[in-house]
Coordinates of C-alpha atoms and ligand atoms in Angstrom, one line a residue:
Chain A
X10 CA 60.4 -46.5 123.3
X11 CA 62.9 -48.2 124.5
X12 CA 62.8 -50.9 127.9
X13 CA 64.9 -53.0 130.3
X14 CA 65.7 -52.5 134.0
X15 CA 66.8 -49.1 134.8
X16 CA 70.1 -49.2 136.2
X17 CA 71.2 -45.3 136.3
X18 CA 68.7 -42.7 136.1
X19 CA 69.9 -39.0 135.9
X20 CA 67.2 -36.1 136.5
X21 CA 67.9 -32.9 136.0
X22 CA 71.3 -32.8 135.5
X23 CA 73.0 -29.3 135.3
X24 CA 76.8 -28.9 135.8
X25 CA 79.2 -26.4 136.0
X26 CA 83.0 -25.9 135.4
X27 CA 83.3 -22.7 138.1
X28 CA 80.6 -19.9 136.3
X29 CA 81.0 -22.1 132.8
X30 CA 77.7 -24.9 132.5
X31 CA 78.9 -27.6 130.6
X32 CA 75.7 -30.1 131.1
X33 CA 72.1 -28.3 130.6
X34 CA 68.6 -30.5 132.3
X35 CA 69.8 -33.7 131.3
X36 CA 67.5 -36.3 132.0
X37 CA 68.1 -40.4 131.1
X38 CA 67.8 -43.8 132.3
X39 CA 70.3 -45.8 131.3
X40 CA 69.3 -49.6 131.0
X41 CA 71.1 -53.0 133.1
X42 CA 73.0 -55.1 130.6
X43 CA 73.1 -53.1 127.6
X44 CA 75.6 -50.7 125.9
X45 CA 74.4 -47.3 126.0
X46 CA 76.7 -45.1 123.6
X47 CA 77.1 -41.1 123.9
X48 CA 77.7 -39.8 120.7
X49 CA 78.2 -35.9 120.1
X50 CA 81.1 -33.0 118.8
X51 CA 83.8 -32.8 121.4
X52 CA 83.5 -30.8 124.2
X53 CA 79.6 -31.2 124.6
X54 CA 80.1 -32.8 127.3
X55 CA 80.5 -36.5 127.5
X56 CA 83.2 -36.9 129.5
X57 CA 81.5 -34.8 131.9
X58 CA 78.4 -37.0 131.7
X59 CA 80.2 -39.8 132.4
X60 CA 82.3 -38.2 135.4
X61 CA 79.2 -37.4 137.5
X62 CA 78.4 -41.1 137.0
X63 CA 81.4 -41.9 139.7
X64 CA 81.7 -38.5 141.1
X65 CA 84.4 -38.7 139.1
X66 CA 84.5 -34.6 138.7
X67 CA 85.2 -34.0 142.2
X68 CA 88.3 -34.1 141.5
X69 CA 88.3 -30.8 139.6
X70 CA 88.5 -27.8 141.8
X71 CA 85.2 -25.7 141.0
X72 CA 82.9 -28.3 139.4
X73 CA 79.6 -28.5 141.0
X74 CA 76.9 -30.8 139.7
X75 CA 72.8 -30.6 140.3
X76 CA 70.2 -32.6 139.8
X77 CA 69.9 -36.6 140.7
X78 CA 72.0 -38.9 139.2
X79 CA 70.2 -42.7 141.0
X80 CA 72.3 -45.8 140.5
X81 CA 70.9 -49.1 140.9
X82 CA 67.7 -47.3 143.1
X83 CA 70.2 -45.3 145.3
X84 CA 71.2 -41.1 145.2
X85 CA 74.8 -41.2 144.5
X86 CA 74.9 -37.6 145.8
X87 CA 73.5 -38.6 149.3
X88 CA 75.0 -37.6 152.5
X89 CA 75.5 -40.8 153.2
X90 CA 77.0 -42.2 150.4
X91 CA 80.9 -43.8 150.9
X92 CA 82.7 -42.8 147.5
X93 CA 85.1 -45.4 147.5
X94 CA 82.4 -47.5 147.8
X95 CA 80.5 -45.6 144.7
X96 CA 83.8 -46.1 142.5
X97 CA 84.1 -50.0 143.1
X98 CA 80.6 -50.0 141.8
X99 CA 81.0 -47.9 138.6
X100 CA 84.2 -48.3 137.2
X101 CA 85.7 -46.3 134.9
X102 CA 88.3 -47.0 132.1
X103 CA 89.5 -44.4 130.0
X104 CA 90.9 -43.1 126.5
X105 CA 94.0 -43.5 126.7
X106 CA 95.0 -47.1 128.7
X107 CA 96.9 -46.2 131.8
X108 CA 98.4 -49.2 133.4
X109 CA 100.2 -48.4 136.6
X110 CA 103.7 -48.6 136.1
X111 CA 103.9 -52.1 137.6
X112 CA 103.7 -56.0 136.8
X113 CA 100.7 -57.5 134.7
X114 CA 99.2 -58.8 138.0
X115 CA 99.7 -56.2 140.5
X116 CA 97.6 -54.0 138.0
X117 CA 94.7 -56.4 138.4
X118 CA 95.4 -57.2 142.0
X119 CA 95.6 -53.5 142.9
X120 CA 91.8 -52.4 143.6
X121 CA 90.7 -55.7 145.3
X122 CA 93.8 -55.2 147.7
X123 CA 92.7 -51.8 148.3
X124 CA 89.2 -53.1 149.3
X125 CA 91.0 -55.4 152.0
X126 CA 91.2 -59.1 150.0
X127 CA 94.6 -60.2 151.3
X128 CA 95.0 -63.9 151.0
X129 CA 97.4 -64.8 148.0
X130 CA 95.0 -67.5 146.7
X131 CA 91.8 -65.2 147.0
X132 CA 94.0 -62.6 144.8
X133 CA 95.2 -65.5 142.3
X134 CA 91.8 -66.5 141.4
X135 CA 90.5 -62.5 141.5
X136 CA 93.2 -61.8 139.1
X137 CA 92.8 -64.9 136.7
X138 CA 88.9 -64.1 136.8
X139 CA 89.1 -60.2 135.5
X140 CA 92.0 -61.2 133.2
X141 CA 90.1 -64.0 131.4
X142 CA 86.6 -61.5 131.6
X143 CA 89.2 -59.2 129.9
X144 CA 90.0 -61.5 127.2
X145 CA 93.4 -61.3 128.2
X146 CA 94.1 -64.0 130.1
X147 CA 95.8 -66.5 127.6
X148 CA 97.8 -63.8 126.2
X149 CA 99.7 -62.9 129.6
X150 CA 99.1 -66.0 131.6
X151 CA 102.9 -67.0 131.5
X152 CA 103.9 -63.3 132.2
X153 CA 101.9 -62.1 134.7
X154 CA 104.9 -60.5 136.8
X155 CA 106.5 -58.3 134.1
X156 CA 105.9 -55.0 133.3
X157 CA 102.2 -54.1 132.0
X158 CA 104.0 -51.5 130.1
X159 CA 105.4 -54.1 127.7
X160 CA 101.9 -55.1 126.0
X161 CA 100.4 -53.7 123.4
X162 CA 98.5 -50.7 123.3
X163 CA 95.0 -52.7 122.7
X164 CA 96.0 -55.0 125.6
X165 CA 96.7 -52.7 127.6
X166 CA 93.4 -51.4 127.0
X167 CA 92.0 -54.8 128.2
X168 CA 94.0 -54.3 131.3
X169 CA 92.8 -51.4 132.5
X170 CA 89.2 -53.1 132.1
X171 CA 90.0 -56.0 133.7
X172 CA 91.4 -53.5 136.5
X173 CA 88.1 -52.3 136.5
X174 CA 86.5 -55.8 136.9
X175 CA 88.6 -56.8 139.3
X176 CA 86.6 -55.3 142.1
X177 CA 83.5 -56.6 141.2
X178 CA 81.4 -53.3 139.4
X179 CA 78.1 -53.5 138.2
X180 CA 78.3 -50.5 136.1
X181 CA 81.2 -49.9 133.8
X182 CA 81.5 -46.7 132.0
X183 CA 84.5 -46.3 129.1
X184 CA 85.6 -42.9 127.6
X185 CA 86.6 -43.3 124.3
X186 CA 88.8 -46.6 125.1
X187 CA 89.9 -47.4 121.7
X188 CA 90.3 -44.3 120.2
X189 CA 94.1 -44.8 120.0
X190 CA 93.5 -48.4 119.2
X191 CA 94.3 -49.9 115.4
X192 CA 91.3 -52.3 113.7
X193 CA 92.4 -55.2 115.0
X194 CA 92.3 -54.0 118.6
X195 CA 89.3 -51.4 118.4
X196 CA 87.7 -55.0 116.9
X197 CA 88.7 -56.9 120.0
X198 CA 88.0 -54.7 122.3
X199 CA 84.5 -54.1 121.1
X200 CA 83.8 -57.7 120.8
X201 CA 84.9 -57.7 124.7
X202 CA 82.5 -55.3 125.2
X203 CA 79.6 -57.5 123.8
X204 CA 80.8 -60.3 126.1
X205 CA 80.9 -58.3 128.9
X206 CA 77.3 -56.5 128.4
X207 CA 75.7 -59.7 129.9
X208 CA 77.0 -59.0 133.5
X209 CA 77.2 -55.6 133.3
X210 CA 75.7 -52.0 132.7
X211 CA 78.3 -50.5 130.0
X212 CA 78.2 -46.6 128.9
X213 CA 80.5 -45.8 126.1
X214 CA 81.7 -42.5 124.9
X215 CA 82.9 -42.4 121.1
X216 CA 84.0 -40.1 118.7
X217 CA 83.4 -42.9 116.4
X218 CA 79.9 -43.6 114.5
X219 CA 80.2 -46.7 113.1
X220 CA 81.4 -47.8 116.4
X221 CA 78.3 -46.9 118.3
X222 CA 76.2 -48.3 115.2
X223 CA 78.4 -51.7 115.5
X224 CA 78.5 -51.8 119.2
X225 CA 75.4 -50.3 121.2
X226 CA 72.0 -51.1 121.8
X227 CA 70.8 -47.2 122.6
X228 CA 72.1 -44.2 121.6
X229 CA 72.5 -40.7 123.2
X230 CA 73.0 -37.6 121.0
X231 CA 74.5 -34.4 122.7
X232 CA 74.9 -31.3 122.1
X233 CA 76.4 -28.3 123.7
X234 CA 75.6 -29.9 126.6
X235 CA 72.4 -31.1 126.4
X236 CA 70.6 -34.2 125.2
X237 CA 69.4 -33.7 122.2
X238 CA 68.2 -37.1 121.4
X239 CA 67.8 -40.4 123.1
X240 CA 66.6 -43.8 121.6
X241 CA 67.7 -47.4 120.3
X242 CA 70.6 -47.0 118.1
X243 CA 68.6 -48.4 115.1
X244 CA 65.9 -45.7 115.5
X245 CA 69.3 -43.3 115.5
X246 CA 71.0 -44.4 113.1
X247 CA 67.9 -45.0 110.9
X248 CA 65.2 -42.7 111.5
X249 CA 66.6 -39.9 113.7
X250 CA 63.6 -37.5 115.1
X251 CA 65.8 -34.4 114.9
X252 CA 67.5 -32.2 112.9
X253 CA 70.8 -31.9 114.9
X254 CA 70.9 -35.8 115.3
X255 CA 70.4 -35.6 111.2
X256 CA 72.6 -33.3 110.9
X257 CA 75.6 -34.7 112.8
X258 CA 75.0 -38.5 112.1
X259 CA 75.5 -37.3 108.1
X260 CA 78.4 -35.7 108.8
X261 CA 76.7 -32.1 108.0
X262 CA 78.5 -30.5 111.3
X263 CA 81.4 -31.5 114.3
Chain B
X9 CA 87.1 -39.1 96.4
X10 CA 83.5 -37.7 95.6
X11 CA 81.3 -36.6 98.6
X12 CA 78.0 -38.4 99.1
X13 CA 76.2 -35.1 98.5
X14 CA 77.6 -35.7 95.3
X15 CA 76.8 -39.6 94.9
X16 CA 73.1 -38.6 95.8
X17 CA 72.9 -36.4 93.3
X18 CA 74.1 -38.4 90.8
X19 CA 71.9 -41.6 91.8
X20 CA 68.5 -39.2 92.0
X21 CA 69.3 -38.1 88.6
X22 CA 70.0 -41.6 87.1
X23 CA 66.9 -43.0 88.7
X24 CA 64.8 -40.1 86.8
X25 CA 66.3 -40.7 83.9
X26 CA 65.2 -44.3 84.3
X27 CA 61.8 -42.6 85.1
X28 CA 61.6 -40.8 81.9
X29 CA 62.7 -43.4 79.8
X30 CA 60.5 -45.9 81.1
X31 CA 57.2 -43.7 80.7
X32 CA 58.7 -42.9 76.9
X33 CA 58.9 -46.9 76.2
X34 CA 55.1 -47.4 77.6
X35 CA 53.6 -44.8 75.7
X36 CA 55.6 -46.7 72.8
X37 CA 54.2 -49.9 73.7
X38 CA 50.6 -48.6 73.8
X39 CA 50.9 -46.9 70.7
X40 CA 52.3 -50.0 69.3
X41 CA 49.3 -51.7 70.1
X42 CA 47.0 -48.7 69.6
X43 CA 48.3 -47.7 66.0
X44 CA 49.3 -51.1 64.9
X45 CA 53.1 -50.4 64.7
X46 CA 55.0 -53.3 64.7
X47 CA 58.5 -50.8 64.8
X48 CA 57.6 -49.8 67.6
X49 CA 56.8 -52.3 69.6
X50 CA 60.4 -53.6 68.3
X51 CA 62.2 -50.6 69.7
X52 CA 59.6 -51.2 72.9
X53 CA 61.9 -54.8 73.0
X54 CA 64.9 -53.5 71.9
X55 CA 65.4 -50.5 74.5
X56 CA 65.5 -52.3 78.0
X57 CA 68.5 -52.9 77.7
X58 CA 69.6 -48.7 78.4
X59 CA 67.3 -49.5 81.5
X60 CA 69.2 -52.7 82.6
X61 CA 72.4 -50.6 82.5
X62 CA 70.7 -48.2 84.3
X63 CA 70.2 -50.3 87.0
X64 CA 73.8 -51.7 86.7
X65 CA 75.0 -48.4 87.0
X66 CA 73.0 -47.2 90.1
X67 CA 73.8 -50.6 91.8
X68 CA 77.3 -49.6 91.6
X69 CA 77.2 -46.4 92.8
X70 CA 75.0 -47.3 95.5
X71 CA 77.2 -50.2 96.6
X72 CA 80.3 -48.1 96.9
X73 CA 78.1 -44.9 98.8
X74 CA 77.2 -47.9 101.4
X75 CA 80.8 -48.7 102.1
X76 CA 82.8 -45.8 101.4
X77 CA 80.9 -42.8 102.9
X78 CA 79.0 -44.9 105.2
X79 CA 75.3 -42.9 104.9
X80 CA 73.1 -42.6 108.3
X81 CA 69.8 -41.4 109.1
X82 CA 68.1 -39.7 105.4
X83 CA 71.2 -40.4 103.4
X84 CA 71.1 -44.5 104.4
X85 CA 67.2 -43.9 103.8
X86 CA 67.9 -42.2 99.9
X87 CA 70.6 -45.3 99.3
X88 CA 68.5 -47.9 100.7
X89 CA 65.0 -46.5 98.5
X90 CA 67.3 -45.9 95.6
X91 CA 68.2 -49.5 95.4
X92 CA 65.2 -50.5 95.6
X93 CA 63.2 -48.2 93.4
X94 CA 65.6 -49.6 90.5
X95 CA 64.9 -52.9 91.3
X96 CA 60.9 -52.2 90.9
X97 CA 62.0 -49.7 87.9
X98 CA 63.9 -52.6 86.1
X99 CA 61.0 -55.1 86.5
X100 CA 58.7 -52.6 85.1
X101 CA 60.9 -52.2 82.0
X102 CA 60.8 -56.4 82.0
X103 CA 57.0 -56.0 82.0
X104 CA 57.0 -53.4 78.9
X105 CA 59.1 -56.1 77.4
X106 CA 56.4 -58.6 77.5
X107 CA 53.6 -56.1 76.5
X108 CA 56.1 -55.4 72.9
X109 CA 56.1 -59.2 72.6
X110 CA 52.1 -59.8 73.0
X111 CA 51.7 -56.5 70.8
X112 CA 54.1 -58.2 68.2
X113 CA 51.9 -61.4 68.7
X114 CA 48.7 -59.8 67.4
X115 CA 50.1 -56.7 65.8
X116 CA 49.3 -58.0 61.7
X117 CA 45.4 -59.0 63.0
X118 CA 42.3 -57.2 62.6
X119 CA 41.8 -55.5 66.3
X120 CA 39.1 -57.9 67.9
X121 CA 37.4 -54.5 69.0
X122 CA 38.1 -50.4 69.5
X123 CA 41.1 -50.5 72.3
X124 CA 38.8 -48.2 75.2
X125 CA 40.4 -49.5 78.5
X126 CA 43.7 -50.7 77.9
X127 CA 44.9 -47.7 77.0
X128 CA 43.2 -46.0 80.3
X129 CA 45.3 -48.1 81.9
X130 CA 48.6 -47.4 80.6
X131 CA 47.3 -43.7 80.8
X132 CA 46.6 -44.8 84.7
X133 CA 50.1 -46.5 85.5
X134 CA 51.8 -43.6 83.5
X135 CA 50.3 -41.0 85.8
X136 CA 51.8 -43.5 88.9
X137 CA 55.1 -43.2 87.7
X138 CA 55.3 -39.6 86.4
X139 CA 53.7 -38.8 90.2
X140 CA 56.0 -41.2 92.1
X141 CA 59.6 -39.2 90.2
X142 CA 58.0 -36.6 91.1
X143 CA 57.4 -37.5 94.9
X144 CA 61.1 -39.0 95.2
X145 CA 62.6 -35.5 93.5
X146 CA 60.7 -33.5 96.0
X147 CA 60.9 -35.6 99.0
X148 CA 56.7 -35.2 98.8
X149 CA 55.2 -38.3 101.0
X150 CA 51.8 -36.9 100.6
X151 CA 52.4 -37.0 97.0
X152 CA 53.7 -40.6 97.0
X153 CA 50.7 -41.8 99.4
X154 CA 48.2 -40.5 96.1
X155 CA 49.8 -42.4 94.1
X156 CA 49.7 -45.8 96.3
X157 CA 45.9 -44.8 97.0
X158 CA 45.6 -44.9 93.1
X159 CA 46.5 -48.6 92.5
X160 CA 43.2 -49.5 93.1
X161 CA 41.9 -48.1 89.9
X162 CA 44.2 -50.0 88.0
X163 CA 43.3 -53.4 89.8
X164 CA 39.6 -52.7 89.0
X165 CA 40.2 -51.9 85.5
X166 CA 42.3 -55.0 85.3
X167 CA 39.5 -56.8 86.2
X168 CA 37.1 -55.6 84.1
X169 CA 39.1 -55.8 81.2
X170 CA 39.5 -59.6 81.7
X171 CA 35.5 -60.0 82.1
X172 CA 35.0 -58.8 78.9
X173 CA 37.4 -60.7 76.7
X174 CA 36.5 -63.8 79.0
X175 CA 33.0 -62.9 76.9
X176 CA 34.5 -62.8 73.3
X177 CA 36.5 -66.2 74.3
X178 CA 33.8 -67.7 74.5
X179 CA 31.5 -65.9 72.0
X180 CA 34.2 -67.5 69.6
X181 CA 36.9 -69.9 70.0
X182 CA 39.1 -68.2 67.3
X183 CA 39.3 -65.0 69.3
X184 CA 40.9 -66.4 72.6
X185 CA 44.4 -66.1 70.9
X186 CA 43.6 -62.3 70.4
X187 CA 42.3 -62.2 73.9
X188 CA 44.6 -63.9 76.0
X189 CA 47.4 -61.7 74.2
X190 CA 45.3 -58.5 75.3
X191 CA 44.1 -60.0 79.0
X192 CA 48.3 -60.2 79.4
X193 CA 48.9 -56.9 78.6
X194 CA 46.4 -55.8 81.0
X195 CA 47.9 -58.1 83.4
X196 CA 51.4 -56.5 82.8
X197 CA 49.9 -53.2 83.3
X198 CA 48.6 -54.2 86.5
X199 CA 51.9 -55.3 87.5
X200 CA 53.3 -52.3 86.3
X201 CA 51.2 -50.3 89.2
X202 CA 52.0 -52.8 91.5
X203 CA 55.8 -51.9 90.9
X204 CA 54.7 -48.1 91.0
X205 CA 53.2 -48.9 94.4
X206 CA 56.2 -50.3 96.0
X207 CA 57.8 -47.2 94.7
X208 CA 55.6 -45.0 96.2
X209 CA 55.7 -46.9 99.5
X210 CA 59.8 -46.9 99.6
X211 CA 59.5 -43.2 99.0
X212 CA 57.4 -42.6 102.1
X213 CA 59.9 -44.2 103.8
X214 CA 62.5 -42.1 102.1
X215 CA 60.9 -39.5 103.7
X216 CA 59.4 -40.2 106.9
X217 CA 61.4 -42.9 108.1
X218 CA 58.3 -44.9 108.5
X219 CA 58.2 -48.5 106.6
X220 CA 54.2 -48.3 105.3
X221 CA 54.8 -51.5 103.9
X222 CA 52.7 -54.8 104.5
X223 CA 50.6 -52.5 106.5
X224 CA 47.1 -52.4 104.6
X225 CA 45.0 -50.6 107.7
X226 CA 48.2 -47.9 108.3
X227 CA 48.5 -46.2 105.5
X228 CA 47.8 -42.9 105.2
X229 CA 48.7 -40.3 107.8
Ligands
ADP316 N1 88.4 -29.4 133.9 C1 87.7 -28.6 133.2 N2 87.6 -27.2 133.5 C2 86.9 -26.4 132.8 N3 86.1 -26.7 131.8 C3 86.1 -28.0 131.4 C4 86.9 -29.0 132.1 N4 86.7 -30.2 131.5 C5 85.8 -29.9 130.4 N5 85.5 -28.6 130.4 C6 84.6 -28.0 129.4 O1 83.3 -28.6 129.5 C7 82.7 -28.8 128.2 C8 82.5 -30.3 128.0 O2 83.7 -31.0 128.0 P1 83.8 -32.6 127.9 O3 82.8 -33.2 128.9 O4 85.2 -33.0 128.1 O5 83.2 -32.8 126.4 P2 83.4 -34.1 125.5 O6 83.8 -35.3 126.3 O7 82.0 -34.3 124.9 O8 84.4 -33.8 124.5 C9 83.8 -28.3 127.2 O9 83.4 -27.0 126.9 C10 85.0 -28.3 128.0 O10 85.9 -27.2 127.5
MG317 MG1 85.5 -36.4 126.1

């Protein structure tokens, strides 16, 4: 069906909000330099999906996660395993663009300080890199030290993902990022994404269709919480093999 | 704004009209031939133009369906068939115009013998496209596959038909006129189930999702 080099595999995935299970045996690999998109009505369980990717839910009081989620040949939920580390790997941009409520460059700067770069020249070229990986670069180049709350919405957007970049992932998962982005920026940013897909593993959660037709190379249909279907988005989008794919790609429910 | 549920209803029930009309026309044109009728292989001629609006008309909807409502999985499969069903409907209406214009050709003559196979044929094709409606009104791929499995009959008759006017053409030079006008309406007809194949294949695909297409050893389940 579909091939490439696995770069997360998740088996048997259940997880739990306290008693409530919001992710039932989910099972995928996910494949190195392509965009894998999660499609499904809100509230089965995307966001979650994606969370357990970075550990991300460990945050939340009471959420519990079983089964193995392997990134890049390792078991995230080892013993061992240094989450910091884990996050610098995976990053993880979300729907609405956050920018810390500083200049353009410490955004970008932020994460590799936090990992220990230091010198001012290592920083320069670390934050030049991500911005221009961004597609960002020549809009802010001679602003880099004012507010990042003074872009625009969709470059903000490609902030926060070069924020993400900036300390070297190879995985970057995105949560509905331009789902309070207009045309012109949704169109940008998914054009960034294409770039990007060359370098790096992306996973993208949309509400939108047509933007996981335009944009992905596979597809992941769920439901309720579970995986209903998995394949290349053509075979998806084209030939779905069941009923609730059918059913929700046509608009009959969600 | 209409839904698509709406828009597919409308296109399915344009395309059978085009169905309908298209089996009326060649049971026109046979009988034309058949009974000698030179009005109604006129009206054969005259009436493809209600099928080229058809078409026009289909195309339209289709076009907007694609870009407004934006169909996935069996809804892009019934826009994507639909189109293309008209386009192999359309040329089969084209085709019926060329039989009216041989019929007209030879229509005053003495028959050069008792019309036997031609009108098996056109009895053949008809059958195709009656069968192939049917299949894309009832989403029946086993139905479609019949009639794509059926072709061959047509080919062979096709064939034999030519043999034997190649034989009065050149018993007597003064019947290859005659012959050459009946050998193209044979070789229209065959067209015609050509047509009706690609129908039937699109229809398959309609409902299967499967492209049977260019695929001589796969089809069939
Ligand atoms: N922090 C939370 N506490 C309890 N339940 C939650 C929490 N976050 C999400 N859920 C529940 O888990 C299910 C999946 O949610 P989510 O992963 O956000 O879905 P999606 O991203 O597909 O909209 C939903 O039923 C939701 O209500
Ligand atoms: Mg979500």
């Amino acid at each position: 069906m579909m091939n490439g080099r696995v770069s997360i595999r998740v088996e048997g995935l259940n997880f739990f909000y306290g008693k409530k299970q919001a992710l039932f045996g989910v099972s995928m690999e996910i494949y190195r330099n392509q965009i894998t998109a999660l499609i499904g009505p809100s509230g089965c369980g995307k966001s979650t999906f994606l969370k357990v990717l970075n550990r991300m839910h460990e945050l939340v009081p009471g959420a519990r996660a079983e089964g193995r989620v392997m990134i890049e040949g390792a078991d995230i939920y080892n013993n061992g395993v240094d989450v910091a580390q884990l996050r610098k790997n995976v990053g993880m941009v979300f729907q609405k663009a956050n920018p810390f409520p500083k200049s353009i460059y410490d955004n970008v700067a932020f994460g590799p300080k936090l990992h220990g770069v230091r010198g001012a020249r290592d920083l320069d070229a670390i934050v030049e890199d991500s911005l221009r990986r961004a597609g960002l670069f020549d809009e802010v180049k001679d602003r880099l030290r004012e507010p990042a709350l003074g872009l625009s919405g969709g470059q903000q957007q490609r902030l926060c993902i070069a924020r993400a970049l900036a300390v070297g992932p190879k995985i970057l998962l995105l949560d509905e990022p331009a789902s309070a982005l207009d045309p012109i920026a949704t169109a940008k940013l998914e054009e960034l994404i294409q770039d990007l897909k060359s370098s790096y593993t992306i996973v993208i959660v949309t509400h939108n269709m047509q933007q996981a037709a335009r944009c992905s190379d596979s597809t992941a249909f769920f439901y309720i919480g579970r995986l209903i279907e998995y394949d290349k988005t053509e075979a998806i989008f084209v030939t779905p093999a069941k009923k609730e794919t059918e059913d929700y790609i046509t608009g009959k429910f969600g | 704004m209409r839904r698509i549920d709406e828009d597919i209803l409308e296109v399915r029930r344009l395309i059978l009209k085009m169905g309908a009309m298209i089996e009326e026309r060649l049971e026109m044109a046979l009988g034309a031939l058949v009974e000698k009728d030179e009005r109604k292989a006129q009206m054969v001629i005259e009436s493809d133009d209600k099928i080229d609006q058809l078409e026009l008309e289909i195309d339209r909807i289709s076009r907007n369906m694609i870009v407004l409502k934006q169909p996935a999985a069996k809804d892009l499969r019934f826009v994507f068939t639909a189109i293309k069903i008209t386009t192999d409907l359309e040329r089969i209406g084209d085709l019926l115009v060329n039989i009216g214009e041989r019929v007209l050709e030879i229509v005053n003559e003495p028959p050069l013998k008792p019309y036997v196979d031609l009108p098996r044929m056109a009895e053949q094709v008809r059958k195709m496209i009656r069968r192939s409606l049917d299949a894309f009104f009832e989403g029946d791929a086993v139905l479609a596959q019949s009639v794509i499995a059926d072709d061959q009959f047509v080919d062979d008759l096709n064939i034999q038909v030519f043999r034997e006017l190649l034989t009065y053409m050149m018993e007597d030079p003064k019947n290859i006129r005659k012959a050459l006008a009946l050998s193209s309406i044979a070789k229209s007809l065959e067209r015609v189930g050509d047509h009706t194949t690609n129908i039937a294949e699109m229809i398959v695909f309609m409902v299967q999702g499967k492209d049977i297409r260019h695929a001589p050893h796969e089809k069939g389940e």
